[in-house]
GROMACS .gro file of C-alpha atoms in nm:
model
  212
    1MET     CA    1   9.709  11.530  10.763
    2LYS     CA    2   9.438  11.661  10.528
    3TYR     CA    3   9.466  11.761  10.177
    4ASP     CA    4   9.300  11.969   9.972
    5THR     CA    5   9.443  11.870   9.622
    6TYR     CA    6   9.359  11.492   9.575
    7ILE     CA    7   9.570  11.374   9.200
    8PHE     CA    8   9.450  10.966   9.165
    9ASP     CA    9   9.593  10.723   8.941
   10LEU     CA   10   9.265  10.515   8.711
   11ASP     CA   11   9.316  10.196   8.690
   12GLY     CA   12   9.315  10.006   8.992
   13THR     CA   13   9.274  10.305   9.217
   14LEU     CA   14   8.915  10.453   9.071
   15LEU     CA   15   8.848  10.218   8.827
   16ASP     CA   16   8.868   9.796   8.793
   17THR     CA   17   8.938   9.808   8.470
   18LEU     CA   18   9.124   9.423   8.469
   19GLN     CA   19   8.888   9.235   8.254
   20ASP     CA   20   8.849   9.487   7.952
   21LEU     CA   21   9.204   9.539   7.918
   22ALA     CA   22   9.238   9.155   7.934
   23ALA     CA   23   8.959   9.107   7.694
   24SER     CA   24   9.131   9.341   7.460
   25VAL     CA   25   9.508   9.180   7.515
   26ASN     CA   26   9.410   8.871   7.374
   27TYR     CA   27   9.182   8.970   7.153
   28ALA     CA   28   9.458   9.113   6.977
   29LEU     CA   29   9.718   8.813   7.033
   30ARG     CA   30   9.427   8.551   6.905
   31GLN     CA   31   9.411   8.869   6.593
   32HIS     CA   32   9.804   8.767   6.512
   33ALA     CA   33   9.770   8.381   6.594
   34MET     CA   34   9.986   8.470   6.956
   35PRO     CA   35   9.938   8.277   7.284
   36GLU     CA   36   9.702   8.445   7.552
   37HIS     CA   37   9.727   8.505   7.913
   38SER     CA   38   9.541   8.451   8.234
   39ILE     CA   39   9.367   8.757   8.408
   40ASP     CA   40   9.684   8.687   8.691
   41ASP     CA   41   9.936   8.794   8.382
   42ILE     CA   42   9.765   9.107   8.251
   43ARG     CA   43   9.767   9.183   8.649
   44ARG     CA   44  10.146   9.169   8.661
   45PHE     CA   45  10.161   9.376   8.278
   46VAL     CA   46   9.994   9.688   8.350
   47GLY     CA   47  10.086   9.971   8.535
   48ASN     CA   48  10.356  10.132   8.273
   49GLY     CA   49  10.104  10.245   7.970
   50VAL     CA   50   9.928  10.026   7.663
   51ARG     CA   51  10.225   9.959   7.548
   52LYS     CA   52  10.390   9.817   7.781
   53LEU     CA   53  10.133   9.599   7.849
   54MET     CA   54  10.151   9.496   7.484
   55GLU     CA   55  10.551   9.448   7.522
   56ARG     CA   56  10.511   9.211   7.781
   57ALA     CA   57  10.206   9.046   7.622
   58VAL     CA   58  10.372   8.962   7.265
   59PRO     CA   59  10.626   8.746   7.200
   60ASP     CA   60  10.934   8.887   7.215
   61GLY     CA   61  10.768   9.210   7.301
   62ALA     CA   62  10.841   9.531   7.045
   63GLN     CA   63  11.115   9.292   6.849
   64ASN     CA   64  10.826   9.071   6.726
   65PRO     CA   65  10.759   9.223   6.348
   66LEU     CA   66  10.432   9.219   6.406
   67PHE     CA   67  10.420   9.395   6.710
   68GLU     CA   68  10.300   9.735   6.619
   69SER     CA   69   9.997   9.526   6.380
   70ALA     CA   70   9.900   9.345   6.758
   71PHE     CA   71   9.931   9.698   6.962
   72ALA     CA   72   9.732   9.877   6.677
   73THR     CA   73   9.460   9.605   6.693
   74PHE     CA   74   9.436   9.641   7.077
   75ARG     CA   75   9.436  10.010   7.111
   76GLN     CA   76   9.083  10.005   6.819
   77TYR     CA   77   8.938   9.740   7.025
   78TYR     CA   78   9.049   9.871   7.369
   79MET     CA   79   8.859  10.228   7.252
   80GLN     CA   80   8.528  10.046   7.174
   81HIS     CA   81   8.531   9.801   7.463
   82SER     CA   82   8.677   9.997   7.762
   83LEU     CA   83   8.346   9.994   7.946
   84ASP     CA   84   8.224   9.631   7.874
   85THR     CA   85   8.262   9.558   8.242
   86THR     CA   86   8.521   9.875   8.386
   87ARG     CA   87   8.341   9.932   8.718
   88PRO     CA   88   8.406  10.222   8.975
   89TYR     CA   89   8.563  10.054   9.291
   90ASP     CA   90   8.282  10.022   9.599
   91GLY     CA   91   8.286  10.345   9.719
   92ILE     CA   92   8.465  10.529   9.519
   93PRO     CA   93   8.155  10.731   9.381
   94GLU     CA   94   8.057  10.855   9.756
   95MET     CA   95   8.414  10.931   9.832
   96LEU     CA   96   8.467  11.181   9.551
   97ASP     CA   97   8.130  11.309   9.627
   98GLU     CA   98   8.236  11.449   9.977
   99LEU     CA   99   8.565  11.501   9.839
  100LYS     CA  100   8.397  11.739   9.644
  101ARG     CA  101   8.186  11.875   9.873
  102ARG     CA  102   8.424  11.980  10.111
  103GLY     CA  103   8.550  12.196   9.809
  104CYS     CA  104   8.889  11.966   9.707
  105ARG     CA  105   9.049  12.008   9.370
  106ILE     CA  106   9.042  11.668   9.225
  107ALA     CA  107   9.286  11.546   8.958
  108VAL     CA  108   9.341  11.228   8.739
  109VAL     CA  109   9.690  11.113   8.600
  110SER     CA  110   9.703  10.784   8.395
  111ASN     CA  111   9.956  10.619   8.163
  112LYS     CA  112   9.662  10.535   8.002
  113MET     CA  113   9.568  10.629   7.614
  114MET     CA  114   9.422  11.029   7.668
  115ALA     CA  115   9.108  10.963   7.465
  116ALA     CA  116   9.023  10.602   7.706
  117THR     CA  117   9.158  10.821   8.000
  118GLN     CA  118   8.910  11.117   7.922
  119GLU     CA  119   8.617  10.914   7.799
  120LEU     CA  120   8.595  10.681   8.123
  121ILE     CA  121   8.628  11.003   8.343
  122ALA     CA  122   8.366  11.164   8.172
  123HIS     CA  123   8.150  10.856   8.155
  124PHE     CA  124   8.223  10.761   8.586
  125PHE     CA  125   8.348  11.087   8.749
  126PRO     CA  126   8.147  11.395   8.697
  127GLN     CA  127   8.376  11.515   9.012
  128ILE     CA  128   8.709  11.502   8.878
  129GLU     CA  129   8.778  11.834   8.691
  130VAL     CA  130   9.123  11.740   8.532
  131ALA     CA  131   9.152  11.431   8.304
  132ILE     CA  132   9.568  11.330   8.167
  133GLY     CA  133   9.611  11.017   8.028
  134GLU     CA  134   9.907  10.899   7.817
  135HIS     CA  135  10.009  11.284   7.651
  136GLU     CA  136  10.140  11.403   7.306
  137ALA     CA  137  10.236  11.734   7.340
  138GLU     CA  138  10.631  11.730   7.352
  139GLY     CA  139  10.853  11.695   7.640
  140ILE     CA  140  10.555  11.568   7.889
  141ARG     CA  141  10.689  11.197   7.999
  142LYS     CA  142  10.421  10.909   8.132
  143LYS     CA  143  10.429  10.849   8.496
  144PRO     CA  144  10.678  10.756   8.673
  145ALA     CA  145  10.800  11.087   8.596
  146PRO     CA  146  10.623  11.433   8.767
  147ASP     CA  147  10.547  11.566   8.423
  148THR     CA  148  10.152  11.478   8.405
  149VAL     CA  149  10.109  11.523   8.787
  150ARG     CA  150  10.247  11.839   8.730
  151GLU     CA  151  10.014  11.922   8.405
  152ALA     CA  152   9.747  11.821   8.617
  153LEU     CA  153   9.846  12.079   8.895
  154ARG     CA  154   9.898  12.373   8.652
  155GLN     CA  155   9.551  12.276   8.544
  156LEU     CA  156   9.411  12.318   8.855
  157GLY     CA  157   9.553  12.634   8.919
  158VAL     CA  158   9.724  12.481   9.228
  159THR     CA  159  10.107  12.426   9.413
  160THR     CA  160  10.210  12.111   9.552
  161LYS     CA  161  10.057  12.307   9.918
  162ASN     CA  162   9.838  12.022  10.025
  163ALA     CA  163   9.820  11.815   9.782
  164VAL     CA  164   9.833  11.427   9.747
  165TYR     CA  165   9.895  11.163   9.516
  166VAL     CA  166   9.697  10.810   9.578
  167GLY     CA  167   9.755  10.507   9.362
  168ASP     CA  168   9.771  10.159   9.379
  169SER     CA  169  10.141  10.042   9.211
  170ASP     CA  170  10.489  10.079   9.257
  171VAL     CA  171  10.494  10.307   8.966
  172ASP     CA  172  10.262  10.564   9.186
  173ILE     CA  173  10.509  10.537   9.423
  174GLU     CA  174  10.795  10.662   9.258
  175THR     CA  175  10.550  10.970   9.007
  176ALA     CA  176  10.451  11.054   9.408
  177TYR     CA  177  10.822  11.130   9.483
  178ASN     CA  178  10.919  11.226   9.187
  179SER     CA  179  10.653  11.523   9.189
  180GLY     CA  180  10.707  11.628   9.535
  181LEU     CA  181  10.407  11.488   9.679
  182PRO     CA  182  10.361  11.211   9.948
  183CYS     CA  183  10.150  10.880   9.867
  184ILE     CA  184   9.852  10.714   9.970
  185SER     CA  185   9.878  10.364   9.844
  186VAL     CA  186   9.514  10.160   9.835
  187LEU     CA  187   9.518   9.757   9.908
  188TRP     CA  188   9.192   9.725   9.732
  189GLY     CA  189   9.421   9.745   9.329
  190PHE     CA  190   9.642   9.568   9.095
  191ARG     CA  191   9.891   9.503   9.387
  192ASP     CA  192   9.896   9.363   9.736
  193ARG     CA  193  10.033   9.524  10.060
  194ASP     CA  194  10.366   9.302  10.043
  195PHE     CA  195  10.389   9.454   9.723
  196LEU     CA  196  10.310   9.797   9.789
  197LEU     CA  197  10.554   9.744  10.168
  198SER     CA  198  10.827   9.602   9.914
  199HIS     CA  199  10.878   9.926   9.688
  200GLY     CA  200  10.839  10.142   9.950
  201ALA     CA  201  10.442  10.234  10.032
  202THR     CA  202  10.431  10.412  10.339
  203THR     CA  203  10.052  10.520  10.382
  204LEU     CA  204   9.817  10.250  10.299
  205ILE     CA  205   9.444  10.174  10.325
  206SER     CA  206   9.212   9.950  10.262
  207CYS     CA  207   8.872  10.169  10.197
  208PRO     CA  208   8.792  10.485  10.004
  209GLU     CA  209   8.615  10.569  10.336
  210GLU     CA  210   8.998  10.620  10.522
  211LEU     CA  211   9.085  10.920  10.213
  212LEU     CA  212   8.823  11.107  10.446
   0.00000   0.00000   0.00000
């Protein structure tokens, strides 16, 4: 099926952000004398927003008396270093250019902080019309709730008709389902084929060109 509206996840779908996220997490942990984590650990921790990322990284999570301080350190450091090594996956800019050329509407919804989401989109992807991160407006819940997808569709001025959600994780599969959208799961991101299939993926692609 051909779609005319594309709602993309960000981390692990359009951008490889893992190194910068891991560096920021481990910086915050070092500053608070906490044990650091490997890249593979961070890969498993991401997907539910930065607060959940830090809850998984900090010993005892949010119950740790130093958690809020460590989380604040992470946020501050990441905002200063989110562009250190982060790059689009191969073929992503060209794919977005072609979608734009065809007149498709394009948005990003992410559980990343709103400021970081919008900074990354502005820096890397002029093709994207709407970028929504962790929303501060009352009543707008983060993914897998459908709220940010609905807000993106509202800002684009379109409905769910001929729209598709594209992501790399189980959270994205659930978000698409909750939003009433078909989901295309990508295999170049933070989760592998077996994981995605075990969490309900039905359509998988191995390179961005397959979206065209």
